[in-house]
Amino acid sequence: TGAAVVGAAGGGGGAAATSTLEPTSQANGTTTIRHKASGELAFKHELVPMKVGLDLDADTGVATIRIEGPPGVWFGVGFGATVMAEAPYSIILDGSDDVLVEERTLGMYTMGTLLTNGSLQKVSQESISEGMVAVELQRPLAAAGEGFYTFDPTADSIEIMVAVGRTPVFGHHISKAVGSLKLTQPVIGLVQGH
């Protein structure tokens, strides 16, 4: 899982994936079907101290998203892109004590558009070691409409971008990073061939 810290402004895109439960590999007459996937990507650079984790469950249709970031400033994650010009679906957290969360489609060097018809829910929030804040969110795998992202549990990885701001109020970032969040899919079901 490689990650790169980028100093220049820009970064994000929102190509939606499609979610299927088709066989993913065949060996010795056995077909593996992947229903779930998970992965985590940590950005350990001092300017972007963030971690993003995903649990994608096709059986329930739910994506669980864990985001860790610094307190007192906004931080966010864009999915399916590595530059803002790609207009990614993004989750922005405000860094307040109650950590307010919003969904956006970013624009090229702009805050983009606030998405108001999503079903993102905050499941938990906690302070963790070294003063970081961890928030767990859930939403459907499928996109809620234009500007949203569809999480695909059969994907091998998802391109993501993260950014950290100067204040709790969402605005220009002081640093950002991009990376590929690798997903692993446990074998949940087997179909025996002849």
Short mmCIF file of C-alpha atoms in Angstrom, two decimals:
data_model
loop_
_atom_site.label_atom_id
_atom_site.label_comp_id
_atom_site.label_asym_id
_atom_site.label_seq_id
_atom_site.Cartn_x
_atom_site.Cartn_y
_atom_site.Cartn_z
CA THR A 1 0.00 0.00 0.00
CA GLY A 2 1.91 2.99 -1.25
CA ALA A 3 1.09 6.56 -0.36
CA ALA A 4 2.63 9.79 -1.52
CA VAL A 5 2.44 13.19 0.16
CA VAL A 6 1.85 15.96 -2.33
CA GLY A 7 2.57 19.59 -1.54
CA ALA A 8 0.72 21.27 -4.40
CA ALA A 9 -2.98 22.00 -4.44
CA GLY A 10 -5.19 19.72 -6.48
CA GLY A 11 -6.30 16.13 -6.30
CA GLY A 12 -9.52 14.21 -6.42
CA GLY A 13 -11.86 12.38 -8.72
CA GLY A 14 -15.01 10.38 -8.55
CA ALA A 15 -15.25 7.55 -11.01
CA ALA A 16 -17.96 5.24 -9.75
CA ALA A 17 -17.33 1.52 -9.67
CA THR A 18 -19.98 -1.12 -10.17
CA SER A 19 -20.63 -3.71 -7.51
CA THR A 20 -21.06 -7.32 -8.59
CA LEU A 21 -20.95 -10.71 -6.93
CA GLU A 22 -19.55 -12.63 -9.86
CA PRO A 23 -16.98 -15.39 -9.52
CA THR A 24 -13.51 -13.88 -9.20
CA SER A 25 -11.19 -16.81 -9.76
CA GLN A 26 -11.23 -20.45 -10.70
CA ALA A 27 -8.71 -23.07 -9.66
CA ASN A 28 -9.02 -26.85 -9.57
CA GLY A 29 -12.76 -26.76 -10.31
CA THR A 30 -13.51 -24.40 -7.40
CA THR A 31 -14.89 -20.92 -7.99
CA THR A 32 -14.35 -18.31 -5.28
CA ILE A 33 -17.09 -15.72 -4.77
CA ARG A 34 -16.14 -12.55 -2.90
CA HIS A 35 -18.87 -10.93 -0.82
CA LYS A 36 -16.76 -8.83 1.53
CA ALA A 37 -13.59 -6.77 1.33
CA SER A 38 -11.57 -4.69 3.74
CA GLY A 39 -8.43 -2.61 3.78
CA GLU A 40 -6.61 0.21 5.52
CA LEU A 41 -4.16 2.89 4.42
CA ALA A 42 -2.14 5.00 6.86
CA PHE A 43 -0.54 8.30 5.90
CA LYS A 44 2.25 8.76 8.41
CA HIS A 45 3.72 12.04 7.19
CA GLU A 46 3.66 14.74 9.89
CA LEU A 47 1.64 17.07 7.64
CA VAL A 48 -1.01 14.44 6.85
CA PRO A 49 -1.44 12.25 9.95
CA MET A 50 -4.43 10.27 8.72
CA LYS A 51 -5.66 6.71 8.40
CA VAL A 52 -8.54 5.42 6.26
CA GLY A 53 -10.12 1.99 6.65
CA LEU A 54 -12.91 0.32 4.70
CA ASP A 55 -15.11 -2.72 5.31
CA LEU A 56 -17.33 -3.42 2.31
CA ASP A 57 -20.10 -5.98 2.79
CA ALA A 58 -22.12 -6.97 -0.31
CA ASP A 59 -24.36 -9.25 1.77
CA THR A 60 -25.71 -6.29 3.79
CA GLY A 61 -24.99 -3.64 1.13
CA VAL A 62 -23.12 -1.53 3.69
CA ALA A 63 -19.78 0.28 3.54
CA THR A 64 -18.16 0.96 6.92
CA ILE A 65 -15.60 3.77 6.70
CA ARG A 66 -13.11 4.51 9.48
CA ILE A 67 -11.26 7.82 9.29
CA GLU A 68 -8.59 9.00 11.72
CA GLY A 69 -7.27 12.54 11.63
CA PRO A 70 -5.93 15.41 13.70
CA PRO A 71 -8.21 17.26 16.16
CA GLY A 72 -8.97 20.97 15.84
CA VAL A 73 -8.76 21.16 12.04
CA TRP A 74 -10.84 19.80 9.18
CA PHE A 75 -9.68 16.69 7.38
CA GLY A 76 -11.17 14.72 4.53
CA VAL A 77 -10.99 11.77 2.15
CA GLY A 78 -11.79 11.62 -1.57
CA PHE A 79 -12.55 8.22 -3.14
CA GLY A 80 -11.78 6.89 -6.60
CA ALA A 81 -9.38 9.67 -7.58
CA THR A 82 -6.01 11.23 -6.88
CA VAL A 83 -6.59 14.82 -8.11
CA MET A 84 -9.36 17.35 -7.45
CA ALA A 85 -9.88 17.83 -11.20
CA GLU A 86 -11.53 14.39 -11.22
CA ALA A 87 -14.33 15.79 -8.98
CA PRO A 88 -14.22 13.00 -6.37
CA TYR A 89 -16.90 12.02 -3.90
CA SER A 90 -15.42 13.13 -0.58
CA ILE A 91 -16.14 12.92 3.12
CA ILE A 92 -15.13 16.02 5.09
CA LEU A 93 -14.88 16.06 8.91
CA ASP A 94 -14.71 19.40 10.71
CA GLY A 95 -12.34 18.74 13.63
CA SER A 96 -14.74 20.05 16.29
CA ASP A 97 -15.34 18.15 19.53
CA ASP A 98 -18.50 16.64 18.05
CA VAL A 99 -16.90 16.09 14.58
CA LEU A 100 -19.49 17.18 12.06
CA VAL A 101 -19.42 15.20 8.81
CA GLU A 102 -20.44 16.18 5.29
CA GLU A 103 -20.37 14.61 1.84
CA ARG A 104 -19.15 16.64 -1.14
CA THR A 105 -18.15 16.38 -4.75
CA LEU A 106 -14.94 18.40 -4.90
CA GLY A 107 -14.15 20.78 -7.74
CA MET A 108 -10.83 21.73 -9.28
CA TYR A 109 -9.27 23.94 -6.59
CA THR A 110 -12.71 24.56 -5.08
CA MET A 111 -14.85 23.26 -2.23
CA GLY A 112 -17.14 21.75 -4.84
CA THR A 113 -20.76 20.89 -4.12
CA LEU A 114 -22.33 19.83 -0.82
CA LEU A 115 -24.26 16.58 -1.30
CA THR A 116 -27.46 16.63 0.74
CA ASN A 117 -29.33 13.49 -0.29
CA GLY A 118 -26.88 10.87 1.02
CA SER A 119 -27.39 8.41 3.85
CA LEU A 120 -23.98 8.64 5.56
CA GLN A 121 -24.32 8.02 9.31
CA LYS A 122 -21.81 8.51 12.09
CA VAL A 123 -21.66 5.24 14.04
CA SER A 124 -18.99 6.20 16.59
CA GLN A 125 -16.38 8.78 17.46
CA GLU A 126 -13.48 8.57 19.86
CA SER A 127 -10.21 10.21 20.76
CA ILE A 128 -7.32 7.85 20.26
CA SER A 129 -3.62 7.80 21.04
CA GLU A 130 -1.46 10.79 20.22
CA GLY A 131 -4.46 13.13 20.26
CA MET A 132 -5.98 11.84 17.03
CA VAL A 133 -9.73 11.58 16.41
CA ALA A 134 -11.30 8.41 14.99
CA VAL A 135 -14.74 8.40 13.40
CA GLU A 136 -16.63 5.37 12.08
CA LEU A 137 -19.24 5.99 9.40
CA GLN A 138 -21.64 3.79 7.46
CA ARG A 139 -23.49 4.22 4.19
CA PRO A 140 -24.82 2.01 1.41
CA LEU A 141 -22.30 0.56 -1.05
CA ALA A 142 -24.34 1.94 -3.94
CA ALA A 143 -24.14 5.60 -4.87
CA ALA A 144 -27.12 7.66 -3.66
CA GLY A 145 -27.16 9.61 -6.93
CA GLU A 146 -25.10 12.03 -8.99
CA GLY A 147 -21.79 12.94 -7.35
CA PHE A 148 -21.72 9.96 -4.99
CA TYR A 149 -19.35 6.97 -5.16
CA THR A 150 -20.22 3.27 -5.43
CA PHE A 151 -17.95 1.07 -3.31
CA ASP A 152 -17.12 -2.22 -5.05
CA PRO A 153 -16.30 -5.15 -2.71
CA THR A 154 -14.78 -7.08 -5.65
CA ALA A 155 -12.18 -4.37 -6.39
CA ASP A 156 -8.51 -5.02 -5.64
CA SER A 157 -7.91 -1.42 -4.55
CA ILE A 158 -9.43 2.07 -4.40
CA GLU A 159 -7.49 5.23 -5.20
CA ILE A 160 -7.92 7.79 -2.43
CA MET A 161 -6.74 11.25 -1.57
CA VAL A 162 -6.66 12.84 1.87
CA ALA A 163 -6.21 16.44 2.98
CA VAL A 164 -5.85 18.42 6.20
CA GLY A 165 -6.89 22.05 6.73
CA ARG A 166 -5.71 24.93 8.92
CA THR A 167 -8.91 25.41 10.95
CA PRO A 168 -12.04 23.39 11.79
CA VAL A 169 -13.90 25.19 8.97
CA PHE A 170 -13.61 23.47 5.57
CA GLY A 171 -11.52 25.48 3.12
CA HIS A 172 -8.12 25.37 1.46
CA HIS A 173 -5.92 22.48 2.63
CA ILE A 174 -2.42 22.93 4.03
CA SER A 175 -1.34 19.48 2.89
CA LYS A 176 -2.63 16.46 1.04
CA ALA A 177 -1.60 12.95 0.13
CA VAL A 178 -2.69 10.30 -2.34
CA GLY A 179 -2.50 6.53 -2.24
CA SER A 180 -4.05 3.24 -3.20
CA LEU A 181 -6.04 1.47 -0.48
CA LYS A 182 -5.57 -2.26 -1.12
CA LEU A 183 -8.61 -4.44 -0.43
CA THR A 184 -8.48 -8.06 0.65
CA GLN A 185 -11.43 -10.34 0.08
CA PRO A 186 -11.87 -13.38 2.30
CA VAL A 187 -13.37 -16.48 0.71
CA ILE A 188 -16.98 -16.47 1.90
CA GLY A 189 -18.57 -19.00 -0.45
CA LEU A 190 -17.38 -21.79 -2.68
CA VAL A 191 -19.08 -23.24 -5.72
CA GLN A 192 -17.79 -26.69 -6.62
CA GLY A 193 -17.27 -27.37 -10.32
CA HIS A 194 -17.39 -30.74 -12.09
#
